[in-house]
Amino acid sequence: MPLVSVVMPVYNSAATLGAAVRSVLTQTHGDLELLVTDDQSTDGSMDLLREFAEQDKRVLPETAPEQGGAGRARNLAMERARGDYIAFLDSDDMWLPEKTEKQLAFAAEGTAPLTFTSYFKMDADYDGESTDWVPNGRVIRARAHVDYRAMLVQDHIGALTAMYDRKVLGTRLMPEMRKRQDYALWLSIMRDGADARGLAEPLAVYRAHQAGSLSSNKLSLVQYNWALYREHEHLSVPRATRALAGAVWQSVRNSRV
Protein backbone atom coordinates (compact mmCIF):
# COMPACT_ATOMS: atom_id res chain seq x y z
CA MET A 1 0.00 0.00 0.00
CA PRO A 2 1.24 3.53 -0.65
CA LEU A 3 2.79 5.37 2.28
CA VAL A 4 1.22 8.78 2.93
CA SER A 5 3.32 11.47 4.60
CA VAL A 6 1.02 13.83 6.53
CA VAL A 7 2.48 17.30 7.10
CA MET A 8 1.30 19.25 10.15
CA PRO A 9 2.68 22.61 11.35
CA VAL A 10 2.05 23.43 15.01
CA TYR A 11 2.22 26.64 16.99
CA ASN A 12 0.55 26.94 20.41
CA SER A 13 -2.16 24.48 19.37
CA ALA A 14 -2.51 22.38 22.53
CA ALA A 15 -6.27 23.01 22.74
CA THR A 16 -7.03 21.42 19.35
CA LEU A 17 -3.91 19.40 18.58
CA GLY A 18 -5.08 16.16 20.16
CA ALA A 19 -8.19 15.87 18.01
CA ALA A 20 -6.22 16.72 14.88
CA VAL A 21 -3.55 14.09 15.56
CA ARG A 22 -6.11 11.42 16.48
CA SER A 23 -8.00 12.11 13.26
CA VAL A 24 -4.86 11.06 11.38
CA LEU A 25 -4.04 8.05 13.53
CA THR A 26 -7.58 6.63 13.21
CA GLN A 27 -7.54 6.65 9.39
CA THR A 28 -8.76 3.43 7.81
CA HIS A 29 -5.65 3.58 5.63
CA GLY A 30 -3.05 3.11 8.31
CA ASP A 31 0.13 3.16 6.22
CA LEU A 32 1.12 6.73 6.99
CA GLU A 33 3.57 8.88 8.88
CA LEU A 34 2.61 12.08 10.68
CA LEU A 35 5.42 14.62 10.31
CA VAL A 36 4.85 17.43 12.79
CA THR A 37 7.00 20.53 13.08
CA ASP A 38 6.47 22.58 16.22
CA ASP A 39 7.29 26.22 15.52
CA GLN A 40 8.66 27.03 18.99
CA SER A 41 5.35 26.69 20.87
CA THR A 42 5.13 27.86 24.48
CA ASP A 43 1.88 26.14 25.51
CA GLY A 44 2.97 22.52 25.89
CA SER A 45 2.18 21.45 22.35
CA MET A 46 5.51 19.69 21.97
CA ASP A 47 5.03 17.78 25.23
CA LEU A 48 1.71 16.50 23.90
CA LEU A 49 3.34 15.49 20.63
CA ARG A 50 6.02 13.53 22.48
CA GLU A 51 3.29 11.62 24.31
CA PHE A 52 1.67 10.71 21.00
CA ALA A 53 5.06 9.65 19.60
CA GLU A 54 5.63 7.33 22.55
CA GLN A 55 2.27 5.67 21.91
CA ASP A 56 2.43 5.48 18.11
CA LYS A 57 5.65 5.26 16.10
CA ARG A 58 3.96 6.88 13.11
CA VAL A 59 4.01 10.24 14.93
CA LEU A 60 7.32 11.95 14.14
CA PRO A 61 7.58 15.36 15.84
CA GLU A 62 10.44 17.82 15.65
CA THR A 63 11.02 21.33 16.92
CA ALA A 64 11.92 24.01 14.40
CA PRO A 65 15.42 25.42 15.09
CA GLU A 66 13.91 28.89 15.08
CA GLN A 67 10.46 30.34 14.66
CA GLY A 68 9.81 30.66 10.96
CA GLY A 69 6.06 30.49 10.41
CA ALA A 70 3.76 27.86 8.94
CA GLY A 71 5.41 27.69 5.52
CA ARG A 72 8.84 26.96 6.93
CA ALA A 73 7.38 24.44 9.40
CA ARG A 74 5.65 22.58 6.57
CA ASN A 75 8.82 22.55 4.48
CA LEU A 76 10.87 21.14 7.35
CA ALA A 77 8.31 18.35 7.63
CA MET A 78 8.28 17.67 3.89
CA GLU A 79 12.05 17.45 3.82
CA ARG A 80 11.75 14.45 6.18
CA ALA A 81 8.99 12.75 4.20
CA ARG A 82 9.37 9.15 3.00
CA GLY A 83 5.90 8.71 1.55
CA ASP A 84 4.60 8.12 -1.95
CA TYR A 85 2.06 10.89 -1.34
CA ILE A 86 2.21 14.08 0.71
CA ALA A 87 -0.94 15.39 2.39
CA PHE A 88 -1.59 18.37 4.64
CA LEU A 89 -3.53 19.00 7.84
CA ASP A 90 -3.37 21.99 10.19
CA SER A 91 -3.39 21.41 13.93
CA ASP A 92 -6.87 22.88 14.44
CA ASP A 93 -8.65 20.88 11.73
CA MET A 94 -9.58 17.18 11.38
CA TRP A 95 -9.80 14.42 8.81
CA LEU A 96 -12.75 12.06 8.70
CA PRO A 97 -11.75 8.40 9.16
CA GLU A 98 -11.93 7.30 5.50
CA LYS A 99 -10.30 10.40 4.04
CA THR A 100 -6.95 8.88 3.11
CA GLU A 101 -8.37 5.59 1.85
CA LYS A 102 -10.97 7.23 -0.37
CA GLN A 103 -8.64 9.90 -1.69
CA LEU A 104 -5.95 7.37 -2.61
CA ALA A 105 -8.53 5.35 -4.54
CA PHE A 106 -9.72 8.53 -6.25
CA ALA A 107 -6.14 9.50 -7.15
CA ALA A 108 -5.54 6.05 -8.64
CA GLU A 109 -8.53 6.46 -10.96
CA GLY A 110 -7.06 9.45 -12.80
CA THR A 111 -3.84 10.98 -14.01
CA ALA A 112 -3.79 14.23 -12.02
CA PRO A 113 -0.95 14.17 -9.47
CA LEU A 114 -2.74 16.68 -7.22
CA THR A 115 -6.12 15.87 -5.68
CA PHE A 116 -8.40 17.51 -3.12
CA THR A 117 -11.86 16.99 -1.65
CA SER A 118 -14.89 18.82 -0.37
CA TYR A 119 -14.89 19.56 3.35
CA PHE A 120 -17.18 20.52 6.22
CA LYS A 121 -16.93 23.62 8.38
CA MET A 122 -17.27 23.43 12.16
CA ASP A 123 -17.52 26.11 14.81
CA ALA A 124 -14.38 27.20 16.62
CA ASP A 125 -15.59 25.75 19.93
CA TYR A 126 -16.27 22.23 18.62
CA ASP A 127 -14.58 19.87 21.11
CA GLY A 128 -15.47 16.46 19.68
CA GLU A 129 -13.44 13.92 17.73
CA SER A 130 -13.47 13.18 14.03
CA THR A 131 -15.04 9.80 14.78
CA ASP A 132 -17.96 11.62 16.44
CA TRP A 133 -18.54 14.07 13.61
CA VAL A 134 -22.15 14.44 12.42
CA PRO A 135 -22.55 16.08 8.99
CA ASN A 136 -23.96 19.56 9.48
CA GLY A 137 -24.73 20.75 5.95
CA ARG A 138 -21.96 23.37 5.99
CA VAL A 139 -19.91 22.13 3.05
CA ILE A 140 -17.30 23.76 0.83
CA ARG A 141 -17.73 21.89 -2.45
CA ALA A 142 -14.74 20.74 -4.49
CA ARG A 143 -14.71 21.41 -8.22
CA ALA A 144 -14.28 18.30 -10.35
CA HIS A 145 -11.28 19.72 -12.24
CA VAL A 146 -9.01 22.72 -11.75
CA ASP A 147 -6.22 24.01 -13.99
CA TYR A 148 -3.77 26.88 -13.63
CA ARG A 149 -6.05 29.42 -15.27
CA ALA A 150 -8.94 28.57 -12.94
CA MET A 151 -6.67 28.67 -9.89
CA LEU A 152 -5.50 32.17 -10.75
CA VAL A 153 -9.08 33.38 -10.42
CA GLN A 154 -9.76 31.54 -7.14
CA ASP A 155 -7.94 29.17 -4.80
CA HIS A 156 -10.23 26.17 -5.16
CA ILE A 157 -8.18 23.80 -2.98
CA GLY A 158 -8.66 23.53 0.76
CA ALA A 159 -5.19 22.83 2.15
CA LEU A 160 -6.57 20.36 4.71
CA THR A 161 -7.76 18.17 1.81
CA ALA A 162 -4.83 18.46 -0.61
CA MET A 163 -2.62 15.50 -1.49
CA TYR A 164 0.05 15.25 -4.18
CA ASP A 165 1.82 12.31 -5.78
CA ARG A 166 5.48 12.54 -4.83
CA LYS A 167 6.48 9.86 -7.34
CA VAL A 168 5.27 12.14 -10.16
CA LEU A 169 6.08 15.61 -8.82
CA GLY A 170 8.99 14.93 -6.51
CA THR A 171 9.12 16.80 -3.22
CA ARG A 172 7.53 20.18 -3.87
CA LEU A 173 8.18 22.69 -1.10
CA MET A 174 6.18 25.81 -0.33
CA PRO A 175 7.57 29.30 -0.96
CA GLU A 176 8.57 30.71 2.41
CA MET A 177 6.24 33.70 2.28
CA ARG A 178 4.42 34.68 5.47
CA LYS A 179 0.96 33.61 4.26
CA ARG A 180 -0.66 31.94 1.23
CA GLN A 181 2.18 29.42 0.95
CA ASP A 182 -0.27 26.63 0.19
CA TYR A 183 -1.91 28.58 -2.65
CA ALA A 184 1.53 29.38 -4.06
CA LEU A 185 2.42 25.67 -4.05
CA TRP A 186 -0.73 24.64 -5.92
CA LEU A 187 -0.10 27.37 -8.49
CA SER A 188 3.51 26.31 -9.01
CA ILE A 189 2.47 22.69 -9.57
CA MET A 190 -0.16 23.71 -12.10
CA ARG A 191 2.11 26.24 -13.78
CA ASP A 192 4.39 23.33 -14.57
CA GLY A 193 1.58 21.60 -16.46
CA ALA A 194 -0.25 19.47 -13.88
CA ASP A 195 -3.98 19.84 -13.24
CA ALA A 196 -5.89 18.95 -10.08
CA ARG A 197 -8.98 16.80 -9.57
CA GLY A 198 -11.56 17.28 -6.85
CA LEU A 199 -13.50 14.57 -5.02
CA ALA A 200 -17.05 15.68 -4.29
CA GLU A 201 -17.41 13.84 -0.98
CA PRO A 202 -16.55 15.93 2.13
CA LEU A 203 -13.73 14.13 3.91
CA ALA A 204 -12.28 16.74 6.28
CA VAL A 205 -13.52 19.29 8.81
CA TYR A 206 -12.24 22.88 8.92
CA ARG A 207 -12.39 24.90 12.13
CA ALA A 208 -13.82 28.29 11.19
CA HIS A 209 -13.26 31.72 12.72
CA GLN A 210 -10.77 30.74 15.38
CA ALA A 211 -8.39 33.46 16.51
CA GLY A 212 -4.85 32.46 15.64
CA SER A 213 -5.89 29.79 13.14
CA LEU A 214 -3.46 29.33 10.28
CA SER A 215 -6.24 30.03 7.79
CA SER A 216 -8.71 32.27 9.61
CA ASN A 217 -10.15 35.53 8.27
CA LYS A 218 -9.06 35.15 4.67
CA LEU A 219 -10.30 38.63 3.82
CA SER A 220 -7.29 39.93 5.74
CA LEU A 221 -5.04 38.18 3.22
CA VAL A 222 -5.65 40.62 0.37
CA GLN A 223 -2.13 42.06 0.53
CA TYR A 224 -0.61 38.57 0.53
CA ASN A 225 -2.69 37.50 -2.46
CA TRP A 226 -1.63 40.62 -4.32
CA ALA A 227 2.05 39.94 -3.58
CA LEU A 228 1.60 36.35 -4.74
CA TYR A 229 0.05 37.37 -8.05
CA ARG A 230 2.57 40.11 -8.78
CA GLU A 231 5.83 38.81 -7.32
CA HIS A 232 5.52 35.03 -7.63
CA GLU A 233 3.23 34.60 -10.63
CA HIS A 234 4.41 37.81 -12.35
CA LEU A 235 0.92 38.76 -13.45
CA SER A 236 0.21 42.11 -15.04
CA VAL A 237 -1.71 44.63 -12.96
CA PRO A 238 -5.00 43.98 -14.83
CA ARG A 239 -4.68 40.18 -14.48
CA ALA A 240 -3.67 40.47 -10.83
CA THR A 241 -6.66 42.74 -10.18
CA ARG A 242 -9.07 40.23 -11.73
CA ALA A 243 -7.51 37.42 -9.74
CA LEU A 244 -7.74 39.40 -6.51
CA ALA A 245 -11.41 40.17 -7.14
CA GLY A 246 -12.06 36.45 -7.53
CA ALA A 247 -10.20 35.64 -4.33
CA VAL A 248 -12.19 38.20 -2.36
CA TRP A 249 -15.46 36.93 -3.78
CA GLN A 250 -14.57 33.37 -2.86
CA SER A 251 -13.78 34.39 0.72
CA VAL A 252 -17.10 36.19 1.06
CA ARG A 253 -19.00 33.25 -0.44
CA ASN A 254 -17.29 30.64 1.73
CA SER A 255 -17.82 32.73 4.86
CA ARG A 256 -21.57 32.36 4.34
CA VAL A 257 -21.41 28.56 4.58
Short mmCIF file of C-alpha atoms in Angstrom, two decimals, residues 15-194:
data_model
loop_
_atom_site.label_atom_id
_atom_site.label_comp_id
_atom_site.label_asym_id
_atom_site.label_seq_id
_atom_site.Cartn_x
_atom_site.Cartn_y
_atom_site.Cartn_z
CA ALA A 15 -6.27 23.01 22.74
CA THR A 16 -7.03 21.42 19.35
CA LEU A 17 -3.91 19.40 18.58
CA GLY A 18 -5.08 16.16 20.16
CA ALA A 19 -8.19 15.87 18.01
CA ALA A 20 -6.22 16.72 14.88
CA VAL A 21 -3.55 14.09 15.56
CA ARG A 22 -6.11 11.42 16.48
CA SER A 23 -8.00 12.11 13.26
CA VAL A 24 -4.86 11.06 11.38
CA LEU A 25 -4.04 8.05 13.53
CA THR A 26 -7.58 6.63 13.21
CA GLN A 27 -7.54 6.65 9.39
CA THR A 28 -8.76 3.43 7.81
CA HIS A 29 -5.65 3.58 5.63
CA GLY A 30 -3.05 3.11 8.31
CA ASP A 31 0.13 3.16 6.22
CA LEU A 32 1.12 6.73 6.99
CA GLU A 33 3.57 8.88 8.88
CA LEU A 34 2.61 12.08 10.68
CA LEU A 35 5.42 14.62 10.31
CA VAL A 36 4.85 17.43 12.79
CA THR A 37 7.00 20.53 13.08
CA ASP A 38 6.47 22.58 16.22
CA ASP A 39 7.29 26.22 15.52
CA GLN A 40 8.66 27.03 18.99
CA SER A 41 5.35 26.69 20.87
CA THR A 42 5.13 27.86 24.48
CA ASP A 43 1.88 26.14 25.51
CA GLY A 44 2.97 22.52 25.89
CA SER A 45 2.18 21.45 22.35
CA MET A 46 5.51 19.69 21.97
CA ASP A 47 5.03 17.78 25.23
CA LEU A 48 1.71 16.50 23.90
CA LEU A 49 3.34 15.49 20.63
CA ARG A 50 6.02 13.53 22.48
CA GLU A 51 3.29 11.62 24.31
CA PHE A 52 1.67 10.71 21.00
CA ALA A 53 5.06 9.65 19.60
CA GLU A 54 5.63 7.33 22.55
CA GLN A 55 2.27 5.67 21.91
CA ASP A 56 2.43 5.48 18.11
CA LYS A 57 5.65 5.26 16.10
CA ARG A 58 3.96 6.88 13.11
CA VAL A 59 4.01 10.24 14.93
CA LEU A 60 7.32 11.95 14.14
CA PRO A 61 7.58 15.36 15.84
CA GLU A 62 10.44 17.82 15.65
CA THR A 63 11.02 21.33 16.92
CA ALA A 64 11.92 24.01 14.40
CA PRO A 65 15.42 25.42 15.09
CA GLU A 66 13.91 28.89 15.08
CA GLN A 67 10.46 30.34 14.66
CA GLY A 68 9.81 30.66 10.96
CA GLY A 69 6.06 30.49 10.41
CA ALA A 70 3.76 27.86 8.94
CA GLY A 71 5.41 27.69 5.52
CA ARG A 72 8.84 26.96 6.93
CA ALA A 73 7.38 24.44 9.40
CA ARG A 74 5.65 22.58 6.57
CA ASN A 75 8.82 22.55 4.48
CA LEU A 76 10.87 21.14 7.35
CA ALA A 77 8.31 18.35 7.63
CA MET A 78 8.28 17.67 3.89
CA GLU A 79 12.05 17.45 3.82
CA ARG A 80 11.75 14.45 6.18
CA ALA A 81 8.99 12.75 4.20
CA ARG A 82 9.37 9.15 3.00
CA GLY A 83 5.90 8.71 1.55
CA ASP A 84 4.60 8.12 -1.95
CA TYR A 85 2.06 10.89 -1.34
CA ILE A 86 2.21 14.08 0.71
CA ALA A 87 -0.94 15.39 2.39
CA PHE A 88 -1.59 18.37 4.64
CA LEU A 89 -3.53 19.00 7.84
CA ASP A 90 -3.37 21.99 10.19
CA SER A 91 -3.39 21.41 13.93
CA ASP A 92 -6.87 22.88 14.44
CA ASP A 93 -8.65 20.88 11.73
CA MET A 94 -9.58 17.18 11.38
CA TRP A 95 -9.80 14.42 8.81
CA LEU A 96 -12.75 12.06 8.70
CA PRO A 97 -11.75 8.40 9.16
CA GLU A 98 -11.93 7.30 5.50
CA LYS A 99 -10.30 10.40 4.04
CA THR A 100 -6.95 8.88 3.11
CA GLU A 101 -8.37 5.59 1.85
CA LYS A 102 -10.97 7.23 -0.37
CA GLN A 103 -8.64 9.90 -1.69
CA LEU A 104 -5.95 7.37 -2.61
CA ALA A 105 -8.53 5.35 -4.54
CA PHE A 106 -9.72 8.53 -6.25
CA ALA A 107 -6.14 9.50 -7.15
CA ALA A 108 -5.54 6.05 -8.64
CA GLU A 109 -8.53 6.46 -10.96
CA GLY A 110 -7.06 9.45 -12.80
CA THR A 111 -3.84 10.98 -14.01
CA ALA A 112 -3.79 14.23 -12.02
CA PRO A 113 -0.95 14.17 -9.47
CA LEU A 114 -2.74 16.68 -7.22
CA THR A 115 -6.12 15.87 -5.68
CA PHE A 116 -8.40 17.51 -3.12
CA THR A 117 -11.86 16.99 -1.65
CA SER A 118 -14.89 18.82 -0.37
CA TYR A 119 -14.89 19.56 3.35
CA PHE A 120 -17.18 20.52 6.22
CA LYS A 121 -16.93 23.62 8.38
CA MET A 122 -17.27 23.43 12.16
CA ASP A 123 -17.52 26.11 14.81
CA ALA A 124 -14.38 27.20 16.62
CA ASP A 125 -15.59 25.75 19.93
CA TYR A 126 -16.27 22.23 18.62
CA ASP A 127 -14.58 19.87 21.11
CA GLY A 128 -15.47 16.46 19.68
CA GLU A 129 -13.44 13.92 17.73
CA SER A 130 -13.47 13.18 14.03
CA THR A 131 -15.04 9.80 14.78
CA ASP A 132 -17.96 11.62 16.44
CA TRP A 133 -18.54 14.07 13.61
CA VAL A 134 -22.15 14.44 12.42
CA PRO A 135 -22.55 16.08 8.99
CA ASN A 136 -23.96 19.56 9.48
CA GLY A 137 -24.73 20.75 5.95
CA ARG A 138 -21.96 23.37 5.99
CA VAL A 139 -19.91 22.13 3.05
CA ILE A 140 -17.30 23.76 0.83
CA ARG A 141 -17.73 21.89 -2.45
CA ALA A 142 -14.74 20.74 -4.49
CA ARG A 143 -14.71 21.41 -8.22
CA ALA A 144 -14.28 18.30 -10.35
CA HIS A 145 -11.28 19.72 -12.24
CA VAL A 146 -9.01 22.72 -11.75
CA ASP A 147 -6.22 24.01 -13.99
CA TYR A 148 -3.77 26.88 -13.63
CA ARG A 149 -6.05 29.42 -15.27
CA ALA A 150 -8.94 28.57 -12.94
CA MET A 151 -6.67 28.67 -9.89
CA LEU A 152 -5.50 32.17 -10.75
CA VAL A 153 -9.08 33.38 -10.42
CA GLN A 154 -9.76 31.54 -7.14
CA ASP A 155 -7.94 29.17 -4.80
CA HIS A 156 -10.23 26.17 -5.16
CA ILE A 157 -8.18 23.80 -2.98
CA GLY A 158 -8.66 23.53 0.76
CA ALA A 159 -5.19 22.83 2.15
CA LEU A 160 -6.57 20.36 4.71
CA THR A 161 -7.76 18.17 1.81
CA ALA A 162 -4.83 18.46 -0.61
CA MET A 163 -2.62 15.50 -1.49
CA TYR A 164 0.05 15.25 -4.18
CA ASP A 165 1.82 12.31 -5.78
CA ARG A 166 5.48 12.54 -4.83
CA LYS A 167 6.48 9.86 -7.34
CA VAL A 168 5.27 12.14 -10.16
CA LEU A 169 6.08 15.61 -8.82
CA GLY A 170 8.99 14.93 -6.51
CA THR A 171 9.12 16.80 -3.22
CA ARG A 172 7.53 20.18 -3.87
CA LEU A 173 8.18 22.69 -1.10
CA MET A 174 6.18 25.81 -0.33
CA PRO A 175 7.57 29.30 -0.96
CA GLU A 176 8.57 30.71 2.41
CA MET A 177 6.24 33.70 2.28
CA ARG A 178 4.42 34.68 5.47
CA LYS A 179 0.96 33.61 4.26
CA ARG A 180 -0.66 31.94 1.23
CA GLN A 181 2.18 29.42 0.95
CA ASP A 182 -0.27 26.63 0.19
CA TYR A 183 -1.91 28.58 -2.65
CA ALA A 184 1.53 29.38 -4.06
CA LEU A 185 2.42 25.67 -4.05
CA TRP A 186 -0.73 24.64 -5.92
CA LEU A 187 -0.10 27.37 -8.49
CA SER A 188 3.51 26.31 -9.01
CA ILE A 189 2.47 22.69 -9.57
CA MET A 190 -0.16 23.71 -12.10
CA ARG A 191 2.11 26.24 -13.78
CA ASP A 192 4.39 23.33 -14.57
CA GLY A 193 1.58 21.60 -16.46
CA ALA A 194 -0.25 19.47 -13.88
#
